Amino acid sequence: MTTVGIRGTFFDFVDDPWKHVGNEQAAARFHQDGLMVVTDGIIKAFGPYEKIAAAHPGVEITDIKDRIIVPGFIDGHIHLPQTRVLGAYGEQLLPWLQKWVYPEELKYRDRNYAREGVKRFLDALLASGTTTCQAFTSSSPVSTEELFEEAARRNMRVIAGLTGIDRNAPADFIDTPENFYRDSKRLIAQYHNKGRNLYAITPRFAFGASPELLKACQRLKHEHPDCWVNTHISENPAECTGVLVEHPDCQDYLGVYEKFDLVGPKFSGGHGVYLSNNEFRRMSKKGAAVVFCPCSNLFLGSGLFRLGRATDPEHRVKMSFGTDVGGGNRFSMISVLDDAYKVGMCNNTLLDGSIDPARKDLAEAERNKLSPYRGFWSITLGGAEGLYIDDRLGNFEPGKEADFVALDPNGGQIAQAWHQSLIADGAGPRTMDEAASMLFAVMMVGDDRCVDETWVMGKRLYKKS
C-alpha cells in the first residue's frame, strides 16, 4: 500500500447550504492548516494538521502552500464529441445541432479521431479542475469505448454511455433501436463498474427518440437496474414543442420518460429550463435529478433555469451543474458558477416584486442567489449527490476517493490579487468566512487560471505551468 499526506488549506462541505438559510457556514468545513492522509487513492484521515500528523508519524507529506484545496469538480452534463465545436457561432439548439454538432460527432466513428478527441477532452477537464464527469458520447460505440479506456488509464471517474438517437437527425447519424440495445448491452458488460467507470443508458433526448428506442432504454434499465440514465429535458422552446408532436400521448416532456419507466434515482435530465412546477414536484418525489447548464442556456439562447424553484425545500430536486460543452462555451466549472450566479440574479429580480407584484415570491427569489457556499457545494458534494455517487466522492470524508483541486485565489484576472487583498491582507484565508469570500471572487473574477493543480485518487495529473 502507498500512503501519502497532503498538507494545506482545505475547504469542503458536509451538508447542503440551501438547508441552512442564514447560516450556510454550518454546511461547510474549513481547515486553515489541514492534513489529508491518502492510502492507495482513498482518504484514510482528514483534519487539523497537528492532530492528523501526530496519528500518522512518518508519512511522506506534500505541502501545497498559498492555495485553497477543494474537492474535485463534478461536471454533470457534457458532450465528449463536441470538444472541437466549442464556441461555434450563432444558432439556437436545433439548427445548431444540424449545422455544427452532428457533422462533428460523425467523425467519432473513426477510432483514431475518437482517440485523439478523448485525450483532448480529458486534458481540458483536468486543466479546469474537473475530476468526474457524466458525458454523452456519440451514436457510434467507438467513442464510448475510447472514453472509458482513456479514463481508466488516468483513473478518472466517468459516467457515460452510447448515445441513442433514431429521429430528427441526418440519416447517416441515427441508428436503429435494435442496434442501440445490442451495442449498449455489450458496452455495459465490458465497462460498467470496471475500475471507476460507470455506465449510463443514454437516450439523447425525447425529440430524437422513437417509442421503440425508449422501449429499448426501458428494457436495458430493467435488466441493469444499477445503471444510470442520462438524457436532456426541456432545454429549448422549439424542442419542447417538437417532443409533444413526436409523443402526442404525453402531457409534458417528463411524461415521455415516465411512460417508459426511466425516471427515478440515477436519472439525470440536462437543462430543465422549461420544466413546470408539476414536473419539478414529480422529479422530487421520484428522486430524479436535473442538471443546470447556465453557460449553454445563455450561449444558445435557451432561457433561464429556475434555480429557486428546483431548491424549493418542500419539493427539493436533486441537482448537479454542467458545462454542456460544446453548447456551453467553457470547460470550466468555475465559469459555470459565474453564469449560474448571473442567471440566479436575473430570476431574483423577476421574483422580488419590482417587475410584476403578482409574481412576488421572496423565498424563491432568495433561493436563486448563488453564494460561494451554494456554488461550490453544487460542483462538489452537491454534484455527487445529484449523480448518486456521494458515497464515493464529493468531500474529504475518510473512505472516499481522493480527488481534489488546489485553487490559486489570485490566479485569474490581473486585478484579482488586489481584490483578494481586501479580504486577507495579501495572505491566505484565516477563517471560513474569509475562504468563502475568496472563493466567491474565484467564481466571479477568476477562471481556469485559478486551477493550479488537479489530483485524482491521490495523484497529481495536472499542474499549471
CSV table of N, CA, C and O in Angstrom, one decimal, residues 29 37 44 51 62 78 99 136 157 174 183 187-188 202 206 215 226 229 257 268 321 334 341 349 385 399 405 429 446:
chain,number,residue,atom,x,y,z
A,29,ARG,N,-16.9,23.1,5.9
A,29,ARG,CA,-15.8,22.7,6.8
A,29,ARG,C,-14.5,23.3,6.3
A,29,ARG,O,-14.2,23.3,5.1
A,37,VAL,N,-4.6,12.3,4.7
A,37,VAL,CA,-3.8,11.1,4.5
A,37,VAL,C,-4.5,10.2,3.5
A,37,VAL,O,-5.7,9.9,3.7
A,44,LYS,N,-7.8,8.3,4.1
A,44,LYS,CA,-7.7,7.5,5.3
A,44,LYS,C,-8.0,8.3,6.5
A,44,LYS,O,-8.6,7.9,7.5
A,51,LYS,N,-3.2,17.3,14.7
A,51,LYS,CA,-3.9,16.1,15.2
A,51,LYS,C,-3.6,15.0,14.2
A,51,LYS,O,-3.3,13.8,14.7
A,62,THR,N,3.2,16.1,1.1
A,62,THR,CA,3.3,17.1,0.1
A,62,THR,C,2.6,18.4,0.6
A,62,THR,O,1.5,18.3,1.0
A,78,ILE,N,-22.0,16.9,-20.1
A,78,ILE,CA,-21.0,17.4,-21.0
A,78,ILE,C,-21.0,16.4,-22.2
A,78,ILE,O,-21.3,15.2,-22.1
A,99,LYS,N,-26.2,22.1,-37.9
A,99,LYS,CA,-25.1,22.8,-38.6
A,99,LYS,C,-23.7,22.3,-38.1
A,99,LYS,O,-22.8,22.1,-38.9
A,136,PHE,N,-22.0,12.5,-22.5
A,136,PHE,CA,-22.6,12.0,-23.7
A,136,PHE,C,-21.4,11.6,-24.6
A,136,PHE,O,-20.5,12.4,-24.7
A,157,ARG,N,-13.0,9.1,-12.7
A,157,ARG,CA,-14.4,8.6,-12.6
A,157,ARG,C,-15.2,9.2,-13.7
A,157,ARG,O,-15.3,10.4,-13.8
A,174,ILE,N,-28.2,8.7,-37.4
A,174,ILE,CA,-29.1,7.9,-36.5
A,174,ILE,C,-28.8,6.4,-36.6
A,174,ILE,O,-28.2,5.9,-37.5
A,183,ASP,N,-25.7,-2.9,-28.8
A,183,ASP,CA,-24.4,-2.3,-28.5
A,183,ASP,C,-24.3,-1.8,-27.1
A,183,ASP,O,-23.3,-2.0,-26.4
A,187,LEU,N,-21.6,-2.9,-24.2
A,187,LEU,CA,-20.8,-1.9,-23.5
A,187,LEU,C,-21.0,-2.0,-22.0
A,187,LEU,O,-20.0,-1.8,-21.2
A,188,ILE,N,-22.2,-2.2,-21.6
A,188,ILE,CA,-22.4,-2.4,-20.1
A,188,ILE,C,-21.6,-3.5,-19.6
A,188,ILE,O,-21.0,-3.4,-18.5
A,202,THR,N,-28.4,6.0,-22.3
A,202,THR,CA,-28.4,7.4,-22.8
A,202,THR,C,-29.2,7.7,-24.0
A,202,THR,O,-28.7,7.7,-25.1
A,206,ALA,N,-35.8,13.2,-26.0
A,206,ALA,CA,-37.1,12.6,-26.4
A,206,ALA,C,-37.4,13.0,-27.8
A,206,ALA,O,-38.1,12.3,-28.5
A,215,LYS,N,-38.3,2.2,-25.6
A,215,LYS,CA,-38.6,0.9,-25.0
A,215,LYS,C,-37.3,0.1,-24.9
A,215,LYS,O,-37.1,-0.7,-23.9
A,226,ASP,N,-28.8,-1.1,-11.8
A,226,ASP,CA,-27.8,-0.3,-11.2
A,226,ASP,C,-27.1,0.7,-12.1
A,226,ASP,O,-26.2,1.5,-11.7
A,229,VAL,N,-29.2,6.7,-15.9
A,229,VAL,CA,-29.9,7.1,-17.1
A,229,VAL,C,-29.6,8.6,-17.3
A,229,VAL,O,-29.9,9.4,-16.4
A,257,TYR,N,-40.5,10.3,-20.5
A,257,TYR,CA,-39.5,9.4,-19.8
A,257,TYR,C,-40.3,8.6,-18.7
A,257,TYR,O,-39.9,7.4,-18.5
A,268,SER,N,-30.8,11.6,-14.8
A,268,SER,CA,-30.4,13.0,-14.9
A,268,SER,C,-31.0,13.5,-16.2
A,268,SER,O,-30.8,13.0,-17.3
A,321,PHE,N,-24.5,20.5,-11.6
A,321,PHE,CA,-24.3,21.5,-12.6
A,321,PHE,C,-23.4,21.0,-13.7
A,321,PHE,O,-22.6,20.0,-13.5
A,334,ILE,N,-15.8,26.6,-12.9
A,334,ILE,CA,-15.8,28.0,-12.3
A,334,ILE,C,-16.6,28.9,-13.2
A,334,ILE,O,-17.3,29.8,-12.7
A,341,TYR,N,-24.6,32.2,-11.2
A,341,TYR,CA,-24.8,33.4,-10.4
A,341,TYR,C,-25.7,34.4,-11.1
A,341,TYR,O,-26.6,35.0,-10.5
A,349,THR,N,-34.5,39.1,-9.5
A,349,THR,CA,-35.2,40.3,-9.9
A,349,THR,C,-36.6,40.0,-10.4
A,349,THR,O,-37.6,40.8,-10.0
A,385,GLU,N,-24.1,14.2,-5.0
A,385,GLU,CA,-25.4,13.7,-4.6
A,385,GLU,C,-26.4,13.6,-5.7
A,385,GLU,O,-27.2,12.7,-5.8
A,399,GLY,N,-12.6,7.4,3.7
A,399,GLY,CA,-13.2,6.3,3.0
A,399,GLY,C,-13.6,6.7,1.5
A,399,GLY,O,-13.9,5.8,0.7
A,405,VAL,N,-8.7,19.6,-6.0
A,405,VAL,CA,-8.2,20.7,-6.8
A,405,VAL,C,-7.5,21.7,-5.9
A,405,VAL,O,-8.1,22.1,-4.8
A,429,PRO,N,-6.5,32.7,3.5
A,429,PRO,CA,-7.7,32.8,4.4
A,429,PRO,C,-7.4,32.3,5.7
A,429,PRO,O,-6.8,31.2,5.9
A,446,GLY,N,-12.3,35.1,-11.3
A,446,GLY,CA,-11.4,34.1,-11.8
A,446,GLY,C,-11.9,33.3,-13.0
A,446,GLY,O,-12.9,33.6,-13.6
